[in-house]
PDB file of C-alpha atoms in Angstrom:
ATOM      1  CA  MET A   1     128.307  88.161  34.577  1.00 46.00           C
ATOM      2  CA  LYS A   2     127.610  90.246  31.500  1.00 50.00           C
ATOM      3  CA  LYS A   3     124.265  91.923  31.202  1.00 50.00           C
ATOM      4  CA  PRO A   4     122.613  91.820  27.763  1.00 50.00           C
ATOM      5  CA  LEU A   5     122.367  95.317  26.323  1.00 45.00           C
ATOM      6  CA  HIS A   6     118.769  95.408  25.096  1.00 51.00           C
ATOM      7  CA  THR A   7     117.010  92.964  27.388  1.00 73.00           C
ATOM      8  CA  SER A   8     113.920  94.200  29.171  1.00 80.00           C
ATOM      9  CA  ILE A   9     111.033  92.451  30.841  1.00 82.00           C
ATOM     10  CA  CYS A  10     108.736  94.768  28.900  1.00 85.00           C
ATOM     11  CA  GLU A  11     109.453  92.807  25.732  1.00 86.00           C
ATOM     12  CA  ASP A  12     106.657  90.330  25.118  1.00 85.00           C
ATOM     13  CA  HIS A  13     108.811  87.287  24.441  1.00 86.00           C
ATOM     14  CA  ILE A  14     110.898  87.808  27.602  1.00 88.00           C
ATOM     15  CA  PHE A  15     107.820  88.335  29.785  1.00 87.00           C
ATOM     16  CA  SER A  16     106.176  85.238  28.265  1.00 89.00           C
ATOM     17  CA  LYS A  17     109.285  83.199  28.990  1.00 90.00           C
ATOM     18  CA  LEU A  18     109.323  84.436  32.602  1.00 89.00           C
ATOM     19  CA  TYR A  19     105.652  83.541  32.939  1.00 90.00           C
ATOM     20  CA  ASP A  20     106.139  80.069  31.491  1.00 92.00           C
ATOM     21  CA  THR A  21     109.146  79.488  33.728  1.00 90.00           C
ATOM     22  CA  TYR A  22     107.826  80.743  37.077  1.00 91.00           C
ATOM     23  CA  ALA A  23     103.989  80.787  37.046  1.00 91.00           C
ATOM     24  CA  GLN A  24     103.410  77.194  38.139  1.00 92.00           C
ATOM     25  CA  ALA A  25     106.299  77.200  40.614  1.00 91.00           C
ATOM     26  CA  LEU A  26     105.052  80.441  42.184  1.00 90.00           C
ATOM     27  CA  THR A  27     101.503  79.103  42.446  1.00 90.00           C
ATOM     28  CA  ASN A  28     102.810  75.921  44.091  1.00 89.00           C
ATOM     29  CA  PHE A  29     104.958  77.927  46.522  1.00 88.00           C
ATOM     30  CA  LEU A  30     101.936  80.005  47.588  1.00 87.00           C
ATOM     31  CA  PHE A  31      99.753  76.903  47.839  1.00 86.00           C
ATOM     32  CA  TYR A  32     102.260  75.081  50.052  1.00 85.00           C
ATOM     33  CA  LYS A  33     102.816  78.090  52.274  1.00 85.00           C
ATOM     34  CA  TYR A  34      99.247  79.419  52.639  1.00 82.00           C
ATOM     35  CA  GLY A  35      96.912  76.686  51.442  1.00 81.00           C
ATOM     36  CA  ASP A  36      94.143  76.820  48.886  1.00 79.00           C
ATOM     37  CA  TYR A  37      91.806  79.045  50.905  1.00 76.00           C
ATOM     38  CA  LEU A  38      93.471  82.337  49.915  1.00 79.00           C
ATOM     39  CA  ASN A  39      93.490  81.456  46.209  1.00 85.00           C
ATOM     40  CA  PRO A  40      97.197  81.205  45.392  1.00 88.00           C
ATOM     41  CA  LYS A  41      96.614  80.993  41.640  1.00 90.00           C
ATOM     42  CA  ASP A  42      94.973  84.440  41.565  1.00 90.00           C
ATOM     43  CA  THR A  43      97.713  85.906  43.730  1.00 90.00           C
ATOM     44  CA  ALA A  44     100.383  84.527  41.400  1.00 91.00           C
ATOM     45  CA  GLN A  45      98.556  86.137  38.475  1.00 90.00           C
ATOM     46  CA  GLU A  46      98.391  89.450  40.350  1.00 91.00           C
ATOM     47  CA  ALA A  47     102.141  89.233  40.994  1.00 92.00           C
ATOM     48  CA  PHE A  48     102.749  88.888  37.260  1.00 90.00           C
ATOM     49  CA  VAL A  49     100.478  91.869  36.635  1.00 92.00           C
ATOM     50  CA  LYS A  50     102.574  93.912  39.090  1.00 92.00           C
ATOM     51  CA  LEU A  51     105.723  92.729  37.322  1.00 90.00           C
ATOM     52  CA  TRP A  52     104.293  93.875  33.990  1.00 88.00           C
ATOM     53  CA  GLU A  53     103.306  97.257  35.452  1.00 91.00           C
ATOM     54  CA  ASN A  54     106.840  97.746  36.791  1.00 88.00           C
ATOM     55  CA  CYS A  55     108.689  96.012  33.964  1.00 86.00           C
ATOM     56  CA  LYS A  56     110.981  98.991  33.296  1.00 87.00           C
ATOM     57  CA  LYS A  57     112.093  99.120  36.934  1.00 88.00           C
ATOM     58  CA  VAL A  58     112.825  95.402  37.404  1.00 87.00           C
ATOM     59  CA  ASP A  59     116.018  93.852  36.121  1.00 86.00           C
ATOM     60  CA  PRO A  60     115.395  90.508  34.347  1.00 85.00           C
ATOM     61  CA  SER A  61     117.919  88.786  36.595  1.00 86.00           C
ATOM     62  CA  LYS A  62     115.896  89.830  39.655  1.00 88.00           C
ATOM     63  CA  ALA A  63     112.448  89.041  38.223  1.00 88.00           C
ATOM     64  CA  LYS A  64     112.078  85.744  40.114  1.00 90.00           C
ATOM     65  CA  SER A  65     112.905  87.365  43.445  1.00 90.00           C
ATOM     66  CA  TYR A  66     110.546  90.248  42.657  1.00 90.00           C
ATOM     67  CA  LEU A  67     107.689  87.876  41.816  1.00 91.00           C
ATOM     68  CA  TYR A  68     108.105  85.769  44.942  1.00 91.00           C
ATOM     69  CA  THR A  69     108.418  88.826  47.195  1.00 92.00           C
ATOM     70  CA  ILE A  70     105.359  90.552  45.709  1.00 91.00           C
ATOM     71  CA  ALA A  71     103.255  87.378  45.819  1.00 91.00           C
ATOM     72  CA  ASN A  72     104.286  86.620  49.401  1.00 90.00           C
ATOM     73  CA  ASN A  73     103.461  90.184  50.503  1.00 92.00           C
ATOM     74  CA  MET A  74     100.063  89.978  48.796  1.00 91.00           C
ATOM     75  CA  MET A  75      99.287  86.755  50.629  1.00 90.00           C
ATOM     76  CA  LEU A  76     100.383  88.279  53.939  1.00 90.00           C
ATOM     77  CA  ASN A  77      98.048  91.209  53.270  1.00 90.00           C
ATOM     78  CA  HIS A  78      95.208  88.756  52.548  1.00 87.00           C
ATOM     79  CA  VAL A  79      95.922  86.945  55.819  1.00 87.00           C
ATOM     80  CA  LYS A  80      96.000  90.220  57.741  1.00 88.00           C
ATOM     81  CA  HIS A  81      92.712  91.315  56.151  1.00 87.00           C
ATOM     82  CA  HIS A  82      91.158  87.945  56.932  1.00 84.00           C
ATOM     83  CA  LYS A  83      92.124  88.337  60.599  1.00 85.00           C
ATOM     84  CA  VAL A  84      90.464  91.763  60.701  1.00 86.00           C
ATOM     85  CA  VAL A  85      87.290  90.327  59.179  1.00 84.00           C
ATOM     86  CA  VAL A  86      87.235  87.457  61.674  1.00 84.00           C
ATOM     87  CA  ASN A  87      87.766  89.817  64.621  1.00 83.00           C
ATOM     88  CA  PHE A  88      85.031  92.112  63.348  1.00 82.00           C
ATOM     89  CA  ARG A  89      82.600  89.199  63.115  1.00 80.00           C
ATOM     90  CA  LYS A  90      83.316  88.329  66.744  1.00 80.00           C
ATOM     91  CA  ILE A  91      81.952  91.693  67.880  1.00 79.00           C
ATOM     92  CA  GLN A  92      78.316  91.214  68.752  1.00 72.00           C
ATOM     93  CA  PRO A  93      76.010  94.184  68.261  1.00 71.00           C
ATOM     94  CA  LYS A  94      74.212  95.073  71.432  1.00 68.00           C
ATOM     95  CA  GLU A  95      70.707  93.718  71.528  1.00 70.00           C
ATOM     96  CA  TYR A  96      69.544  95.801  74.430  1.00 67.00           C
ATOM     97  CA  THR A  97      68.658  99.408  75.011  1.00 68.00           C
ATOM     98  CA  ASN A  98      68.663 101.674  78.004  1.00 75.00           C
ATOM     99  CA  GLU A  99      65.198 102.866  77.072  1.00 74.00           C
ATOM    100  CA  SER A 100      62.278 101.514  79.038  1.00 79.00           C
ATOM    101  CA  PRO A 101      59.394  99.769  77.268  1.00 78.00           C
ATOM    102  CA  GLU A 102      57.152 102.606  78.411  1.00 81.00           C
ATOM    103  CA  PHE A 103      59.421 105.145  76.713  1.00 78.00           C
ATOM    104  CA  LEU A 104      59.502 103.119  73.496  1.00 78.00           C
ATOM    105  CA  PHE A 105      55.715 102.928  73.497  1.00 80.00           C
ATOM    106  CA  GLN A 106      55.431 106.692  74.076  1.00 79.00           C
ATOM    107  CA  LYS A 107      57.898 107.284  71.265  1.00 81.00           C
ATOM    108  CA  GLU A 108      55.754 105.280  68.824  1.00 85.00           C
ATOM    109  CA  GLU A 109      52.607 107.012  70.073  1.00 84.00           C
ATOM    110  CA  PHE A 110      54.233 110.427  69.648  1.00 83.00           C
ATOM    111  CA  LEU A 111      55.338 109.608  66.107  1.00 85.00           C
ATOM    112  CA  ILE A 112      51.806 108.627  65.107  1.00 87.00           C
ATOM    113  CA  LYS A 113      50.329 111.802  66.613  1.00 87.00           C
ATOM    114  CA  TYR A 114      53.066 113.934  65.067  1.00 84.00           C
ATOM    115  CA  GLN A 115      52.361 112.531  61.601  1.00 86.00           C
ATOM    116  CA  LYS A 116      48.634 113.208  62.050  1.00 87.00           C
ATOM    117  CA  VAL A 117      49.306 116.793  63.107  1.00 86.00           C
ATOM    118  CA  LEU A 118      51.604 117.312  60.135  1.00 85.00           C
ATOM    119  CA  GLY A 119      48.830 116.005  57.911  1.00 86.00           C
ATOM    120  CA  ARG A 120      46.406 118.608  59.297  1.00 87.00           C
ATOM    121  CA  LEU A 121      48.740 121.535  58.554  1.00 87.00           C
ATOM    122  CA  SER A 122      48.148 123.511  55.396  1.00 89.00           C
ATOM    123  CA  GLU A 123      50.432 122.554  52.530  1.00 88.00           C
ATOM    124  CA  GLU A 124      52.303 125.869  52.738  1.00 89.00           C
ATOM    125  CA  GLN A 125      52.896 125.450  56.475  1.00 90.00           C
ATOM    126  CA  ARG A 126      53.939 121.816  56.160  1.00 88.00           C
ATOM    127  CA  VAL A 127      56.364 122.476  53.285  1.00 89.00           C
ATOM    128  CA  ALA A 128      58.041 125.436  54.992  1.00 91.00           C
ATOM    129  CA  PHE A 129      58.167 123.662  58.353  1.00 89.00           C
ATOM    130  CA  LEU A 130      59.686 120.444  56.989  1.00 88.00           C
ATOM    131  CA  LEU A 131      62.189 122.265  54.788  1.00 89.00           C
ATOM    132  CA  ASN A 132      63.367 124.119  57.875  1.00 92.00           C
ATOM    133  CA  LYS A 133      63.199 121.421  60.565  1.00 87.00           C
ATOM    134  CA  ALA A 134      63.763 118.208  58.597  1.00 85.00           C
ATOM    135  CA  GLU A 135      66.194 119.424  55.937  1.00 87.00           C
ATOM    136  CA  GLY A 136      67.800 122.197  57.993  1.00 89.00           C
ATOM    137  CA  LYS A 137      67.378 124.915  55.401  1.00 90.00           C
ATOM    138  CA  LYS A 138      67.539 128.541  56.434  1.00 93.00           C
ATOM    139  CA  HIS A 139      64.553 130.848  56.071  1.00 92.00           C
ATOM    140  CA  GLN A 140      66.077 132.749  53.145  1.00 93.00           C
ATOM    141  CA  GLU A 141      66.876 129.511  51.283  1.00 90.00           C
ATOM    142  CA  ILE A 142      63.272 128.355  51.694  1.00 91.00           C
ATOM    143  CA  ALA A 143      61.977 131.748  50.556  1.00 92.00           C
ATOM    144  CA  ASP A 144      64.117 131.596  47.420  1.00 91.00           C
ATOM    145  CA  GLU A 145      63.007 128.018  46.728  1.00 88.00           C
ATOM    146  CA  LEU A 146      59.296 128.755  47.205  1.00 88.00           C
ATOM    147  CA  GLY A 147      59.371 132.169  45.542  1.00 91.00           C
ATOM    148  CA  VAL A 148      58.018 134.086  48.560  1.00 93.00           C
ATOM    149  CA  THR A 149      59.513 136.565  51.005  1.00 93.00           C
ATOM    150  CA  LYS A 150      61.476 135.584  54.078  1.00 94.00           C
ATOM    151  CA  LYS A 151      58.725 137.026  56.338  1.00 95.00           C
ATOM    152  CA  VAL A 152      56.122 134.747  54.728  1.00 93.00           C
ATOM    153  CA  VAL A 153      58.351 131.723  55.348  1.00 93.00           C
ATOM    154  CA  GLU A 154      58.901 132.752  58.971  1.00 93.00           C
ATOM    155  CA  TYR A 155      55.137 133.158  59.486  1.00 93.00           C
ATOM    156  CA  ARG A 156      54.414 129.725  57.963  1.00 91.00           C
ATOM    157  CA  ILE A 157      57.057 127.995  60.079  1.00 92.00           C
ATOM    158  CA  TYR A 158      56.052 129.659  63.336  1.00 93.00           C
ATOM    159  CA  SER A 159      52.331 129.166  62.765  1.00 92.00           C
ATOM    160  CA  ALA A 160      52.951 125.491  61.963  1.00 90.00           C
ATOM    161  CA  PHE A 161      55.098 125.126  65.074  1.00 88.00           C
ATOM    162  CA  LYS A 162      52.421 126.787  67.200  1.00 89.00           C
ATOM    163  CA  GLN A 163      49.731 124.426  65.866  1.00 88.00           C
ATOM    164  CA  ILE A 164      51.936 121.372  66.407  1.00 87.00           C
ATOM    165  CA  LYS A 165      52.756 122.482  69.938  1.00 87.00           C
ATOM    166  CA  GLU A 166      49.071 122.976  70.783  1.00 86.00           C
ATOM    167  CA  GLU A 167      48.007 119.600  69.410  1.00 84.00           C
ATOM    168  CA  LEU A 168      50.872 117.700  71.015  1.00 82.00           C
ATOM    169  CA  GLU A 169      50.272 119.347  74.375  1.00 77.00           C
ATOM    170  CA  GLY A 170      51.232 116.367  76.522  1.00 67.00           C
ATOM    171  CA  PHE A 171      54.676 116.048  74.959  1.00 59.00           C
ATOM    172  CA  ASN A 172      57.687 118.188  75.831  1.00 58.00           C
ATOM    173  CA  LEU A 173      58.655 120.112  72.661  1.00 52.00           C
ATOM    174  CA  LYS A 174      61.542 122.504  72.188  1.00 49.00           C
TER     175      LYS A 174
END
């Protein structure tokens, strides 16, 4: 069989002819094999997009085989993904905790007291303390950010911690 010299799928008229010839047959093939649920029409379109992207690599005589293989693989990937989604939905999140109701109540109570104590700190103490403990910034970073010395930041953090510790006496703080 002689191969035409200047025939390429990248030429518009050849690609259009391939589309007109195989689009409906490919869609029907996917529909018969996988059903309507996985949207065979979209998958057939995606297969033609892949063909267009790789038009220089695909010989026109092998275009039909390429389209069917690509479309079938896409559908298999959709099926595999669908199985993963279904299995993931089967996993029930745990609706229980190992924490006692008493502990949960104490936790809420502690949080309320902690927020009140933070509110009673001076603004300088609160800012330095939260930048260090909540955001994890180092003393020098806080000093640079606030425009004060590292010693001032250390004093603010430690004085805030001391006040918090005194006011939350019944709780174990580290």
